[in-house]
PDB file of C-alpha atoms in Angstrom:
ATOM      1  CA  MET I   1      18.128  -1.073 -40.811  1.00  0.00           C
ATOM      2  CA  SER I   2      15.222  -3.558 -40.418  1.00  0.00           C
ATOM      3  CA  LYS I   3      12.587  -3.400 -37.702  1.00  0.00           C
ATOM      4  CA  GLN I   4      13.955  -6.581 -36.132  1.00  0.00           C
ATOM      5  CA  GLN I   5      17.425  -5.040 -35.837  1.00  0.00           C
ATOM      6  CA  SER I   6      16.400  -1.702 -34.271  1.00  0.00           C
ATOM      7  CA  PRO I   7      18.709  -1.261 -31.274  1.00  0.00           C
ATOM      8  CA  GLY I   8      18.067   0.568 -28.024  1.00  0.00           C
ATOM      9  CA  ILE I   9      14.286   0.200 -28.070  1.00  0.00           C
ATOM     10  CA  ASP I  10      12.520  -1.013 -24.930  1.00  0.00           C
ATOM     11  CA  ARG I  11       9.618  -2.879 -26.493  1.00  0.00           C
ATOM     12  CA  ILE I  12       8.042  -3.675 -23.126  1.00  0.00           C
ATOM     13  CA  GLU I  13       7.959   0.057 -22.323  1.00  0.00           C
ATOM     14  CA  LEU I  14       6.401   0.814 -25.705  1.00  0.00           C
ATOM     15  CA  MET I  15       3.704  -1.807 -25.195  1.00  0.00           C
ATOM     16  CA  GLN I  16       3.037  -0.609 -21.646  1.00  0.00           C
ATOM     17  CA  THR I  17       2.654   2.951 -22.883  1.00  0.00           C
ATOM     18  CA  PHE I  18       0.277   1.879 -25.642  1.00  0.00           C
ATOM     19  CA  VAL I  19      -1.889  -0.059 -23.154  1.00  0.00           C
ATOM     20  CA  ARG I  20      -1.999   2.943 -20.810  1.00  0.00           C
ATOM     21  CA  ILE I  21      -3.035   5.237 -23.692  1.00  0.00           C
ATOM     22  CA  VAL I  22      -5.929   2.950 -24.578  1.00  0.00           C
ATOM     23  CA  GLU I  23      -7.023   2.458 -20.963  1.00  0.00           C
ATOM     24  CA  ALA I  24      -6.733   6.140 -20.007  1.00  0.00           C
ATOM     25  CA  GLY I  25      -8.452   7.387 -23.165  1.00  0.00           C
ATOM     26  CA  SER I  26      -5.913  10.064 -24.067  1.00  0.00           C
ATOM     27  CA  LEU I  27      -2.186  10.709 -24.281  1.00  0.00           C
ATOM     28  CA  SER I  28      -2.289  13.296 -21.488  1.00  0.00           C
ATOM     29  CA  ALA I  29      -4.132  10.943 -19.105  1.00  0.00           C
ATOM     30  CA  ALA I  30      -1.686   8.150 -19.952  1.00  0.00           C
ATOM     31  CA  ALA I  31       1.215  10.486 -19.189  1.00  0.00           C
ATOM     32  CA  LEU I  32      -0.220  11.118 -15.717  1.00  0.00           C
ATOM     33  CA  ARG I  33      -0.585   7.375 -15.104  1.00  0.00           C
ATOM     34  CA  LEU I  34       3.002   6.771 -16.193  1.00  0.00           C
ATOM     35  CA  SER I  35       4.412   9.814 -14.333  1.00  0.00           C
ATOM     36  CA  THR I  36       5.901  11.214 -17.528  1.00  0.00           C
ATOM     37  CA  THR I  37       5.098  13.917 -20.111  1.00  0.00           C
ATOM     38  CA  GLN I  38       2.638  13.923 -23.001  1.00  0.00           C
ATOM     39  CA  PRO I  39       5.422  14.466 -25.593  1.00  0.00           C
ATOM     40  CA  THR I  40       7.197  11.371 -24.239  1.00  0.00           C
ATOM     41  CA  VAL I  41       4.005   9.306 -24.527  1.00  0.00           C
ATOM     42  CA  SER I  42       3.413  10.618 -28.058  1.00  0.00           C
ATOM     43  CA  ARG I  43       6.996   9.778 -29.034  1.00  0.00           C
ATOM     44  CA  ARG I  44       6.673   6.224 -27.710  1.00  0.00           C
ATOM     45  CA  LEU I  45       3.437   5.724 -29.646  1.00  0.00           C
ATOM     46  CA  GLN I  46       5.064   6.938 -32.844  1.00  0.00           C
ATOM     47  CA  THR I  47       8.053   4.651 -32.227  1.00  0.00           C
ATOM     48  CA  LEU I  48       5.774   1.640 -31.730  1.00  0.00           C
ATOM     49  CA  GLU I  49       3.778   2.402 -34.875  1.00  0.00           C
ATOM     50  CA  LYS I  50       7.018   2.821 -36.848  1.00  0.00           C
ATOM     51  CA  LEU I  51       8.456  -0.380 -35.385  1.00  0.00           C
ATOM     52  CA  LEU I  52       5.348  -2.370 -36.353  1.00  0.00           C
ATOM     53  CA  GLY I  53       4.716  -0.508 -39.600  1.00  0.00           C
ATOM     54  CA  LEU I  54       1.079  -0.070 -38.578  1.00  0.00           C
ATOM     55  CA  LYS I  55      -1.313   2.739 -37.666  1.00  0.00           C
ATOM     56  CA  LEU I  56      -2.662   1.868 -34.218  1.00  0.00           C
ATOM     57  CA  LEU I  57      -4.771   4.924 -33.314  1.00  0.00           C
ATOM     58  CA  GLN I  58      -6.933   7.366 -35.244  1.00  0.00           C
ATOM     59  CA  ARG I  59      -6.880  10.734 -33.464  1.00  0.00           C
ATOM     60  CA  ASN I  60      -8.339  14.194 -33.869  1.00  0.00           C
ATOM     61  CA  THR I  61      -9.010  17.016 -31.431  1.00  0.00           C
ATOM     62  CA  HIS I  62     -12.167  15.388 -30.063  1.00  0.00           C
ATOM     63  CA  VAL I  63     -11.837  11.610 -30.265  1.00  0.00           C
ATOM     64  CA  MET I  64      -9.295   8.813 -30.175  1.00  0.00           C
ATOM     65  CA  LYS I  65     -10.175   5.448 -31.705  1.00  0.00           C
ATOM     66  CA  LEU I  66      -8.309   2.188 -32.147  1.00  0.00           C
ATOM     67  CA  THR I  67      -7.759   0.992 -35.676  1.00  0.00           C
ATOM     68  CA  GLU I  68      -8.405  -2.658 -36.461  1.00  0.00           C
ATOM     69  CA  ASP I  69      -4.654  -3.277 -36.162  1.00  0.00           C
ATOM     70  CA  GLY I  70      -4.672  -1.277 -32.940  1.00  0.00           C
ATOM     71  CA  GLU I  71      -7.329  -3.510 -31.407  1.00  0.00           C
ATOM     72  CA  ARG I  72      -5.249  -6.606 -32.194  1.00  0.00           C
ATOM     73  CA  CYS I  73      -2.129  -4.919 -30.870  1.00  0.00           C
ATOM     74  CA  TYR I  74      -3.891  -3.945 -27.633  1.00  0.00           C
ATOM     75  CA  ALA I  75      -5.008  -7.525 -26.977  1.00  0.00           C
ATOM     76  CA  HIS I  76      -1.493  -8.842 -27.617  1.00  0.00           C
ATOM     77  CA  ALA I  77       0.105  -6.066 -25.536  1.00  0.00           C
ATOM     78  CA  ARG I  78      -2.064  -6.739 -22.469  1.00  0.00           C
ATOM     79  CA  SER I  79      -1.306 -10.451 -22.692  1.00  0.00           C
ATOM     80  CA  LEU I  80       2.397  -9.721 -23.080  1.00  0.00           C
ATOM     81  CA  LEU I  81       2.506  -7.397 -20.063  1.00  0.00           C
ATOM     82  CA  GLU I  82       0.650  -9.895 -17.877  1.00  0.00           C
ATOM     83  CA  SER I  83       3.072 -12.641 -18.925  1.00  0.00           C
ATOM     84  CA  TRP I  84       6.081 -10.385 -18.343  1.00  0.00           C
ATOM     85  CA  GLN I  85       4.872  -9.477 -14.855  1.00  0.00           C
ATOM     86  CA  GLY I  86       4.388 -13.174 -14.119  1.00  0.00           C
ATOM     87  CA  ILE I  87       7.942 -13.914 -15.276  1.00  0.00           C
ATOM     88  CA  GLU I  88       9.342 -11.156 -13.046  1.00  0.00           C
ATOM     89  CA  ASP I  89       7.471 -12.378  -9.970  1.00  0.00           C
ATOM     90  CA  ASP I  90       8.389 -16.012 -10.613  1.00  0.00           C
ATOM     91  CA  LEU I  91      12.100 -15.303 -11.047  1.00  0.00           C
ATOM     92  CA  ARG I  92      12.256 -12.943  -8.080  1.00  0.00           C
ATOM     93  CA  GLY I  93      10.466 -15.476  -5.916  1.00  0.00           C
ATOM     94  CA  VAL I  94       6.962 -15.583  -4.491  1.00  0.00           C
ATOM     95  CA  THR I  95       8.234 -14.390  -1.113  1.00  0.00           C
ATOM     96  CA  GLU I  96       9.434 -11.045  -2.472  1.00  0.00           C
ATOM     97  CA  GLU I  97       7.786  -8.119  -0.748  1.00  0.00           C
ATOM     98  CA  PRO I  98       5.162  -6.418  -2.942  1.00  0.00           C
ATOM     99  CA  GLN I  99       5.874  -2.845  -3.914  1.00  0.00           C
ATOM    100  CA  GLY I 100       4.370  -0.129  -6.061  1.00  0.00           C
ATOM    101  CA  VAL I 101       0.963   1.556  -6.117  1.00  0.00           C
ATOM    102  CA  LEU I 102      -2.374  -0.182  -5.547  1.00  0.00           C
ATOM    103  CA  ARG I 103      -5.478   1.746  -6.664  1.00  0.00           C
ATOM    104  CA  VAL I 104      -8.595   0.801  -4.651  1.00  0.00           C
ATOM    105  CA  LEU I 105     -12.126   2.221  -4.791  1.00  0.00           C
ATOM    106  CA  ALA I 106     -14.175   1.929  -1.574  1.00  0.00           C
ATOM    107  CA  PRO I 107     -17.609   3.222  -0.450  1.00  0.00           C
ATOM    108  CA  HIS I 108     -17.601   6.647   1.228  1.00  0.00           C
ATOM    109  CA  ALA I 109     -18.792   5.661   4.702  1.00  0.00           C
ATOM    110  CA  PHE I 110     -17.297   2.170   4.894  1.00  0.00           C
ATOM    111  CA  GLY I 111     -14.030   3.271   3.310  1.00  0.00           C
ATOM    112  CA  GLN I 112     -13.352   6.153   5.685  1.00  0.00           C
ATOM    113  CA  ASP I 113     -14.401   4.330   8.823  1.00  0.00           C
ATOM    114  CA  GLN I 114     -14.410   0.548   9.033  1.00  0.00           C
ATOM    115  CA  MET I 115     -11.711  -0.128   6.461  1.00  0.00           C
ATOM    116  CA  ILE I 116      -8.995   2.156   7.813  1.00  0.00           C
ATOM    117  CA  ALA I 117      -7.808  -0.515  10.280  1.00  0.00           C
ATOM    118  CA  PRO I 118      -7.265  -3.289   7.667  1.00  0.00           C
ATOM    119  CA  LEU I 119      -5.774  -0.719   5.292  1.00  0.00           C
ATOM    120  CA  GLN I 120      -3.309   0.284   8.002  1.00  0.00           C
ATOM    121  CA  ALA I 121      -2.453  -3.379   8.605  1.00  0.00           C
ATOM    122  CA  TYR I 122      -1.749  -3.874   4.892  1.00  0.00           C
ATOM    123  CA  LEU I 123       0.578  -0.867   4.723  1.00  0.00           C
ATOM    124  CA  GLN I 124       2.369  -1.907   7.915  1.00  0.00           C
ATOM    125  CA  ARG I 125       2.942  -5.426   6.600  1.00  0.00           C
ATOM    126  CA  TYR I 126       4.150  -4.161   3.208  1.00  0.00           C
ATOM    127  CA  PRO I 127       6.027  -0.886   3.821  1.00  0.00           C
ATOM    128  CA  LYS I 128       7.111  -0.589   0.157  1.00  0.00           C
ATOM    129  CA  MET I 129       3.471  -0.281  -0.934  1.00  0.00           C
ATOM    130  CA  THR I 130       1.471   2.879  -1.583  1.00  0.00           C
ATOM    131  CA  VAL I 131      -2.331   2.714  -1.747  1.00  0.00           C
ATOM    132  CA  ASP I 132      -4.373   5.192  -3.769  1.00  0.00           C
ATOM    133  CA  TRP I 133      -7.530   5.008  -1.598  1.00  0.00           C
ATOM    134  CA  MET I 134     -10.470   6.480  -3.538  1.00  0.00           C
ATOM    135  CA  LEU I 135     -13.881   6.902  -1.909  1.00  0.00           C
ATOM    136  CA  SER I 136     -17.009   6.656  -4.050  1.00  0.00           C
ATOM    137  CA  ASP I 137     -20.197   4.609  -4.061  1.00  0.00           C
ATOM    138  CA  ARG I 138     -20.184   4.247  -7.854  1.00  0.00           C
ATOM    139  CA  THR I 139     -19.196   1.212  -9.904  1.00  0.00           C
ATOM    140  CA  PRO I 140     -15.767   1.813 -11.464  1.00  0.00           C
ATOM    141  CA  ASP I 141     -14.543   1.207 -14.987  1.00  0.00           C
ATOM    142  CA  PHE I 142     -11.516  -0.789 -13.900  1.00  0.00           C
ATOM    143  CA  ILE I 143      -9.631  -0.687 -17.182  1.00  0.00           C
ATOM    144  CA  ALA I 144     -10.280   2.931 -18.176  1.00  0.00           C
ATOM    145  CA  GLU I 145      -9.570   4.259 -14.675  1.00  0.00           C
ATOM    146  CA  GLY I 146      -6.644   1.986 -13.904  1.00  0.00           C
ATOM    147  CA  ILE I 147      -8.305   0.692 -10.715  1.00  0.00           C
ATOM    148  CA  ASP I 148      -6.962  -2.600  -9.342  1.00  0.00           C
ATOM    149  CA  CYS I 149      -9.781  -3.495  -6.972  1.00  0.00           C
ATOM    150  CA  ALA I 150     -13.014  -2.167  -5.475  1.00  0.00           C
ATOM    151  CA  VAL I 151     -14.742  -2.813  -2.169  1.00  0.00           C
ATOM    152  CA  HIS I 152     -18.452  -2.934  -2.940  1.00  0.00           C
ATOM    153  CA  VAL I 153     -21.304  -2.936  -0.425  1.00  0.00           C
ATOM    154  CA  GLY I 154     -24.537  -4.297  -1.886  1.00  0.00           C
ATOM    155  CA  PRO I 155     -25.360  -6.636  -4.780  1.00  0.00           C
ATOM    156  CA  VAL I 156     -22.918  -6.847  -7.706  1.00  0.00           C
ATOM    157  CA  THR I 157     -24.771  -6.756 -11.018  1.00  0.00           C
ATOM    158  CA  GLU I 158     -21.849  -6.477 -13.456  1.00  0.00           C
ATOM    159  CA  PRO I 159     -21.209  -9.967 -14.916  1.00  0.00           C
ATOM    160  CA  SER I 160     -17.810  -9.156 -16.429  1.00  0.00           C
ATOM    161  CA  VAL I 161     -15.930  -8.832 -13.107  1.00  0.00           C
ATOM    162  CA  VAL I 162     -14.745 -11.157 -10.348  1.00  0.00           C
ATOM    163  CA  ALA I 163     -16.798 -10.600  -7.172  1.00  0.00           C
ATOM    164  CA  VAL I 164     -15.721 -12.347  -3.951  1.00  0.00           C
ATOM    165  CA  LEU I 165     -18.171 -12.216  -1.028  1.00  0.00           C
ATOM    166  CA  VAL I 166     -16.139 -11.542   2.137  1.00  0.00           C
ATOM    167  CA  ALA I 167     -18.561 -10.200   4.765  1.00  0.00           C
ATOM    168  CA  GLU I 168     -22.034  -8.925   5.543  1.00  0.00           C
ATOM    169  CA  VAL I 169     -23.157  -5.727   7.256  1.00  0.00           C
ATOM    170  CA  PRO I 170     -26.184  -6.045   9.587  1.00  0.00           C
ATOM    171  CA  ARG I 171     -28.776  -3.236   9.382  1.00  0.00           C
ATOM    172  CA  ILE I 172     -31.224  -2.075  12.045  1.00  0.00           C
ATOM    173  CA  VAL I 173     -34.094   0.410  12.464  1.00  0.00           C
ATOM    174  CA  ILE I 174     -33.183   3.489  14.506  1.00  0.00           C
ATOM    175  CA  ALA I 175     -34.754   6.719  15.767  1.00  0.00           C
ATOM    176  CA  SER I 176     -33.906   9.489  18.194  1.00  0.00           C
ATOM    177  CA  PRO I 177     -35.567   9.602  21.643  1.00  0.00           C
ATOM    178  CA  ALA I 178     -36.894  13.057  20.728  1.00  0.00           C
ATOM    179  CA  LEU I 179     -38.817  11.646  17.777  1.00  0.00           C
ATOM    180  CA  LEU I 180     -40.396   8.910  19.902  1.00  0.00           C
ATOM    181  CA  GLY I 181     -41.409  11.351  22.634  1.00  0.00           C
ATOM    182  CA  ASP I 182     -43.723   9.640  25.110  1.00  0.00           C
ATOM    183  CA  ARG I 183     -44.330   6.628  22.840  1.00  0.00           C
ATOM    184  CA  SER I 184     -43.229   3.244  24.106  1.00  0.00           C
ATOM    185  CA  LEU I 185     -40.449   1.609  22.130  1.00  0.00           C
ATOM    186  CA  PRO I 186     -41.988  -0.064  19.034  1.00  0.00           C
ATOM    187  CA  GLU I 187     -41.514  -3.834  19.169  1.00  0.00           C
ATOM    188  CA  GLN I 188     -43.296  -4.919  15.971  1.00  0.00           C
ATOM    189  CA  PRO I 189     -42.898  -3.803  12.330  1.00  0.00           C
ATOM    190  CA  GLN I 190     -46.558  -2.750  12.144  1.00  0.00           C
ATOM    191  CA  GLN I 191     -45.859  -0.084  14.780  1.00  0.00           C
ATOM    192  CA  LEU I 192     -43.205   1.503  12.541  1.00  0.00           C
ATOM    193  CA  GLN I 193     -45.262   2.156   9.438  1.00  0.00           C
ATOM    194  CA  ASP I 194     -46.979   5.321  10.643  1.00  0.00           C
ATOM    195  CA  LEU I 195     -43.788   6.999  11.902  1.00  0.00           C
ATOM    196  CA  PRO I 196     -42.048   9.610   9.721  1.00  0.00           C
ATOM    197  CA  TRP I 197     -39.393   7.850   7.619  1.00  0.00           C
ATOM    198  CA  LEU I 198     -36.049   8.706   6.063  1.00  0.00           C
ATOM    199  CA  ALA I 199     -34.709   6.611   3.167  1.00  0.00           C
ATOM    200  CA  LEU I 200     -31.211   5.609   2.068  1.00  0.00           C
ATOM    201  CA  SER I 201     -31.967   5.731  -1.635  1.00  0.00           C
ATOM    202  CA  THR I 202     -29.220   3.318  -2.694  1.00  0.00           C
ATOM    203  CA  PHE I 203     -30.812   0.478  -0.690  1.00  0.00           C
ATOM    204  CA  TYR I 204     -34.437   1.334   0.110  1.00  0.00           C
ATOM    205  CA  ARG I 205     -36.791   4.065  -1.018  1.00  0.00           C
ATOM    206  CA  HIS I 206     -40.537   3.445  -0.694  1.00  0.00           C
ATOM    207  CA  SER I 207     -40.798   0.072   1.029  1.00  0.00           C
ATOM    208  CA  VAL I 208     -39.175  -1.685   3.980  1.00  0.00           C
ATOM    209  CA  SER I 209     -38.695  -5.424   4.596  1.00  0.00           C
ATOM    210  CA  LEU I 210     -37.750  -6.703   8.054  1.00  0.00           C
ATOM    211  CA  THR I 211     -36.905 -10.259   9.145  1.00  0.00           C
ATOM    212  CA  HIS I 212     -37.368 -11.686  12.643  1.00  0.00           C
ATOM    213  CA  ASP I 213     -34.120 -12.836  14.270  1.00  0.00           C
ATOM    214  CA  THR I 214     -35.306 -16.309  15.271  1.00  0.00           C
ATOM    215  CA  SER I 215     -38.494 -17.213  13.363  1.00  0.00           C
ATOM    216  CA  ARG I 216     -37.153 -15.708  10.076  1.00  0.00           C
ATOM    217  CA  GLU I 217     -40.643 -14.325   9.437  1.00  0.00           C
ATOM    218  CA  VAL I 218     -40.556 -11.455   6.934  1.00  0.00           C
ATOM    219  CA  GLN I 219     -42.804  -8.409   7.127  1.00  0.00           C
ATOM    220  CA  ARG I 220     -42.909  -5.741   4.439  1.00  0.00           C
ATOM    221  CA  PHE I 221     -44.641  -2.362   4.451  1.00  0.00           C
ATOM    222  CA  ASP I 222     -44.638   0.785   2.324  1.00  0.00           C
ATOM    223  CA  ILE I 223     -43.252   4.129   3.502  1.00  0.00           C
ATOM    224  CA  GLN I 224     -43.469   7.724   2.294  1.00  0.00           C
ATOM    225  CA  PRO I 225     -40.043   9.109   3.216  1.00  0.00           C
ATOM    226  CA  ARG I 226     -39.694  12.764   4.174  1.00  0.00           C
ATOM    227  CA  LEU I 227     -36.056  12.673   3.079  1.00  0.00           C
ATOM    228  CA  LEU I 228     -34.159  10.503   0.600  1.00  0.00           C
ATOM    229  CA  THR I 229     -30.353  10.552   0.568  1.00  0.00           C
ATOM    230  CA  ASP I 230     -27.565   8.454  -0.895  1.00  0.00           C
ATOM    231  CA  SER I 231     -25.262   9.219   2.059  1.00  0.00           C
ATOM    232  CA  LEU I 232     -25.193   6.917   5.068  1.00  0.00           C
ATOM    233  CA  TYR I 233     -23.696   9.677   7.214  1.00  0.00           C
ATOM    234  CA  ALA I 234     -26.406  12.134   6.141  1.00  0.00           C
ATOM    235  CA  LEU I 235     -29.062   9.562   7.071  1.00  0.00           C
ATOM    236  CA  ARG I 236     -27.517   9.039  10.512  1.00  0.00           C
ATOM    237  CA  ASN I 237     -27.288  12.769  11.174  1.00  0.00           C
ATOM    238  CA  ALA I 238     -30.879  13.334  10.045  1.00  0.00           C
ATOM    239  CA  VAL I 239     -32.065  10.580  12.393  1.00  0.00           C
ATOM    240  CA  LEU I 240     -30.041  12.108  15.244  1.00  0.00           C
ATOM    241  CA  ALA I 241     -31.745  15.434  14.514  1.00  0.00           C
ATOM    242  CA  GLY I 242     -35.147  13.805  15.010  1.00  0.00           C
ATOM    243  CA  MET I 243     -36.252  14.138  11.390  1.00  0.00           C
ATOM    244  CA  GLY I 244     -37.492  10.557  11.144  1.00  0.00           C
ATOM    245  CA  VAL I 245     -36.883   6.821  11.416  1.00  0.00           C
ATOM    246  CA  GLY I 246     -34.172   5.190   9.295  1.00  0.00           C
ATOM    247  CA  ILE I 247     -32.402   1.925   8.581  1.00  0.00           C
ATOM    248  CA  ALA I 248     -28.649   2.107   9.113  1.00  0.00           C
ATOM    249  CA  SER I 249     -25.673  -0.213   9.175  1.00  0.00           C
ATOM    250  CA  SER I 250     -25.278  -1.275  12.799  1.00  0.00           C
ATOM    251  CA  TRP I 251     -21.545  -0.411  12.918  1.00  0.00           C
ATOM    252  CA  LEU I 252     -22.304   3.252  12.207  1.00  0.00           C
ATOM    253  CA  VAL I 253     -24.683   3.747  15.125  1.00  0.00           C
ATOM    254  CA  GLN I 254     -23.236   1.488  17.824  1.00  0.00           C
ATOM    255  CA  GLN I 255     -21.796   4.362  19.831  1.00  0.00           C
ATOM    256  CA  ASP I 256     -24.946   6.480  19.424  1.00  0.00           C
ATOM    257  CA  LEU I 257     -27.006   3.612  20.785  1.00  0.00           C
ATOM    258  CA  ALA I 258     -24.611   3.065  23.707  1.00  0.00           C
ATOM    259  CA  GLU I 259     -24.749   6.771  24.607  1.00  0.00           C
ATOM    260  CA  GLY I 260     -28.552   6.883  24.386  1.00  0.00           C
ATOM    261  CA  LYS I 261     -28.566   9.308  21.435  1.00  0.00           C
ATOM    262  CA  LEU I 262     -30.469   6.768  19.332  1.00  0.00           C
ATOM    263  CA  ARG I 263     -32.891   3.943  20.059  1.00  0.00           C
ATOM    264  CA  HIS I 264     -33.020   0.566  18.333  1.00  0.00           C
ATOM    265  CA  LEU I 265     -36.625   0.052  17.212  1.00  0.00           C
ATOM    266  CA  ALA I 266     -38.225  -3.387  16.849  1.00  0.00           C
ATOM    267  CA  PRO I 267     -34.966  -4.899  18.125  1.00  0.00           C
ATOM    268  CA  GLN I 268     -35.880  -8.474  17.192  1.00  0.00           C
ATOM    269  CA  TRP I 269     -36.317  -7.459  13.554  1.00  0.00           C
ATOM    270  CA  GLN I 270     -33.601  -6.526  11.077  1.00  0.00           C
ATOM    271  CA  ALA I 271     -33.355  -5.394   7.491  1.00  0.00           C
ATOM    272  CA  ALA I 272     -31.484  -7.797   5.225  1.00  0.00           C
ATOM    273  CA  ALA I 273     -27.732  -7.636   5.811  1.00  0.00           C
ATOM    274  CA  LEU I 274     -25.762  -6.012   2.994  1.00  0.00           C
ATOM    275  CA  PRO I 275     -23.133  -8.162   1.280  1.00  0.00           C
ATOM    276  CA  VAL I 276     -19.567  -6.851   1.049  1.00  0.00           C
ATOM    277  CA  TYR I 277     -17.590  -7.885  -2.030  1.00  0.00           C
ATOM    278  CA  LEU I 278     -14.043  -7.551  -3.272  1.00  0.00           C
ATOM    279  CA  VAL I 279     -14.447  -6.776  -6.978  1.00  0.00           C
ATOM    280  CA  TYR I 280     -11.727  -6.761  -9.635  1.00  0.00           C
ATOM    281  CA  PRO I 281     -11.393  -7.416 -13.374  1.00  0.00           C
ATOM    282  CA  HIS I 282     -10.693 -10.831 -14.865  1.00  0.00           C
ATOM    283  CA  ALA I 283      -7.034 -11.381 -15.761  1.00  0.00           C
ATOM    284  CA  ARG I 284      -4.721 -14.301 -16.381  1.00  0.00           C
ATOM    285  CA  TYR I 285      -2.254 -12.890 -13.869  1.00  0.00           C
ATOM    286  CA  TYR I 286      -2.598 -10.687 -10.780  1.00  0.00           C
ATOM    287  CA  PRO I 287       0.412  -8.813  -9.333  1.00  0.00           C
ATOM    288  CA  ALA I 288       1.609  -9.588  -5.827  1.00  0.00           C
ATOM    289  CA  ARG I 289       0.420  -6.227  -4.481  1.00  0.00           C
ATOM    290  CA  LEU I 290      -3.176  -7.117  -5.423  1.00  0.00           C
ATOM    291  CA  ARG I 291      -2.968 -10.765  -4.366  1.00  0.00           C
ATOM    292  CA  MET I 292      -1.676  -9.791  -0.919  1.00  0.00           C
ATOM    293  CA  PHE I 293      -4.372  -7.119  -0.523  1.00  0.00           C
ATOM    294  CA  LEU I 294      -7.156  -9.549  -1.457  1.00  0.00           C
ATOM    295  CA  ALA I 295      -5.807 -12.191   0.915  1.00  0.00           C
ATOM    296  CA  MET I 296      -5.637  -9.763   3.841  1.00  0.00           C
ATOM    297  CA  MET I 297      -9.113  -8.360   3.173  1.00  0.00           C
ATOM    298  CA  ARG I 298     -10.627 -11.849   3.028  1.00  0.00           C
ATOM    299  CA  GLU I 299      -9.055 -12.521   6.402  1.00  0.00           C
ATOM    300  CA  THR I 300      -9.865  -9.292   8.227  1.00  0.00           C
ATOM    301  CA  MET I 301     -13.133  -7.953   6.860  1.00  0.00           C
ATOM    302  CA  PRO I 302     -15.483 -10.612   8.307  1.00  0.00           C
ATOM    303  CA  VAL I 303     -14.206  -9.833  11.819  1.00  0.00           C
ATOM    304  CA  LEU I 304     -14.386  -6.039  11.668  1.00  0.00           C
ATOM    305  CA  THR I 305     -16.580  -4.424  14.294  1.00  0.00           C
ATOM    306  CA  GLY I 306     -20.092  -4.261  12.865  1.00  0.00           C
ATOM    307  CA  THR I 307     -19.586  -6.905  10.172  1.00  0.00           C
ATOM    308  CA  GLN I 308     -20.145 -10.641  10.190  1.00  0.00           C
ATOM    309  CA  HIS I 309     -19.240 -13.720   8.175  1.00  0.00           C
ATOM    310  CA  PRO I 310     -21.557 -14.139   5.183  1.00  0.00           C
ATOM    311  CA  ALA I 311     -24.448 -16.513   5.762  1.00  0.00           C
TER     312      ALA I 311
END
């Protein structure tokens, strides 16, 4: 029987499995993504290779590598799956409720605090959706990790992704009353330089730049931080403990300021606001679950407490 006449073979499923193998980096990881077993994934790969009459992957115990034919097959398979998903959505109608699993990577602090409300709104609007909500401040490998979208706070330096600016996070200088002691509240940046400093290493380490609210004058000075951390919560807690002065996102410390646990130093001066981006890979087609998530985030994130519309 010829390849073209092979009955009972779901070619879309074979292509989907092959794409997941390549993206996940192994048969076992692909099986987890597809909620099936490794022998099933291996059998589908063998069926696809037999159907095409080609060797698609070179494998040994330590490495898996695409053959030249495999690279061409992967490109065609991704295009085919995107087109097939577009056909399904078009024929079912654009008003169909999105369903399935959406995998999103969000920053630790922002993702477990400010973004829970819009995430809840998304799940309430689309009850057939499940969100895999992963918290990390790293930059993801969208394809290899199977991540649909990331919320990124700070500049985006990767040119191969789509980055949509949706909001900004104001940042202010804070300290505990215990640290200030009998000192009057500093009003000017020059009064801050000699205080003990704490640094959020992902955004500032050994220098600080502050901008005046109205004149837009910028003043910069060097610091020698007593503590450097990549955790916004750790910075806040260290400032509360009186260990030093820090720069924090205003949303994180609003309640502390209202309760008098922290003081806002040089209140007419702010550090540069941090941009908030929705980041996702380029594709010819995006599934409804991602399109609806992006649309809702663009709508809600600029009006979250402690964020603002981008300048």
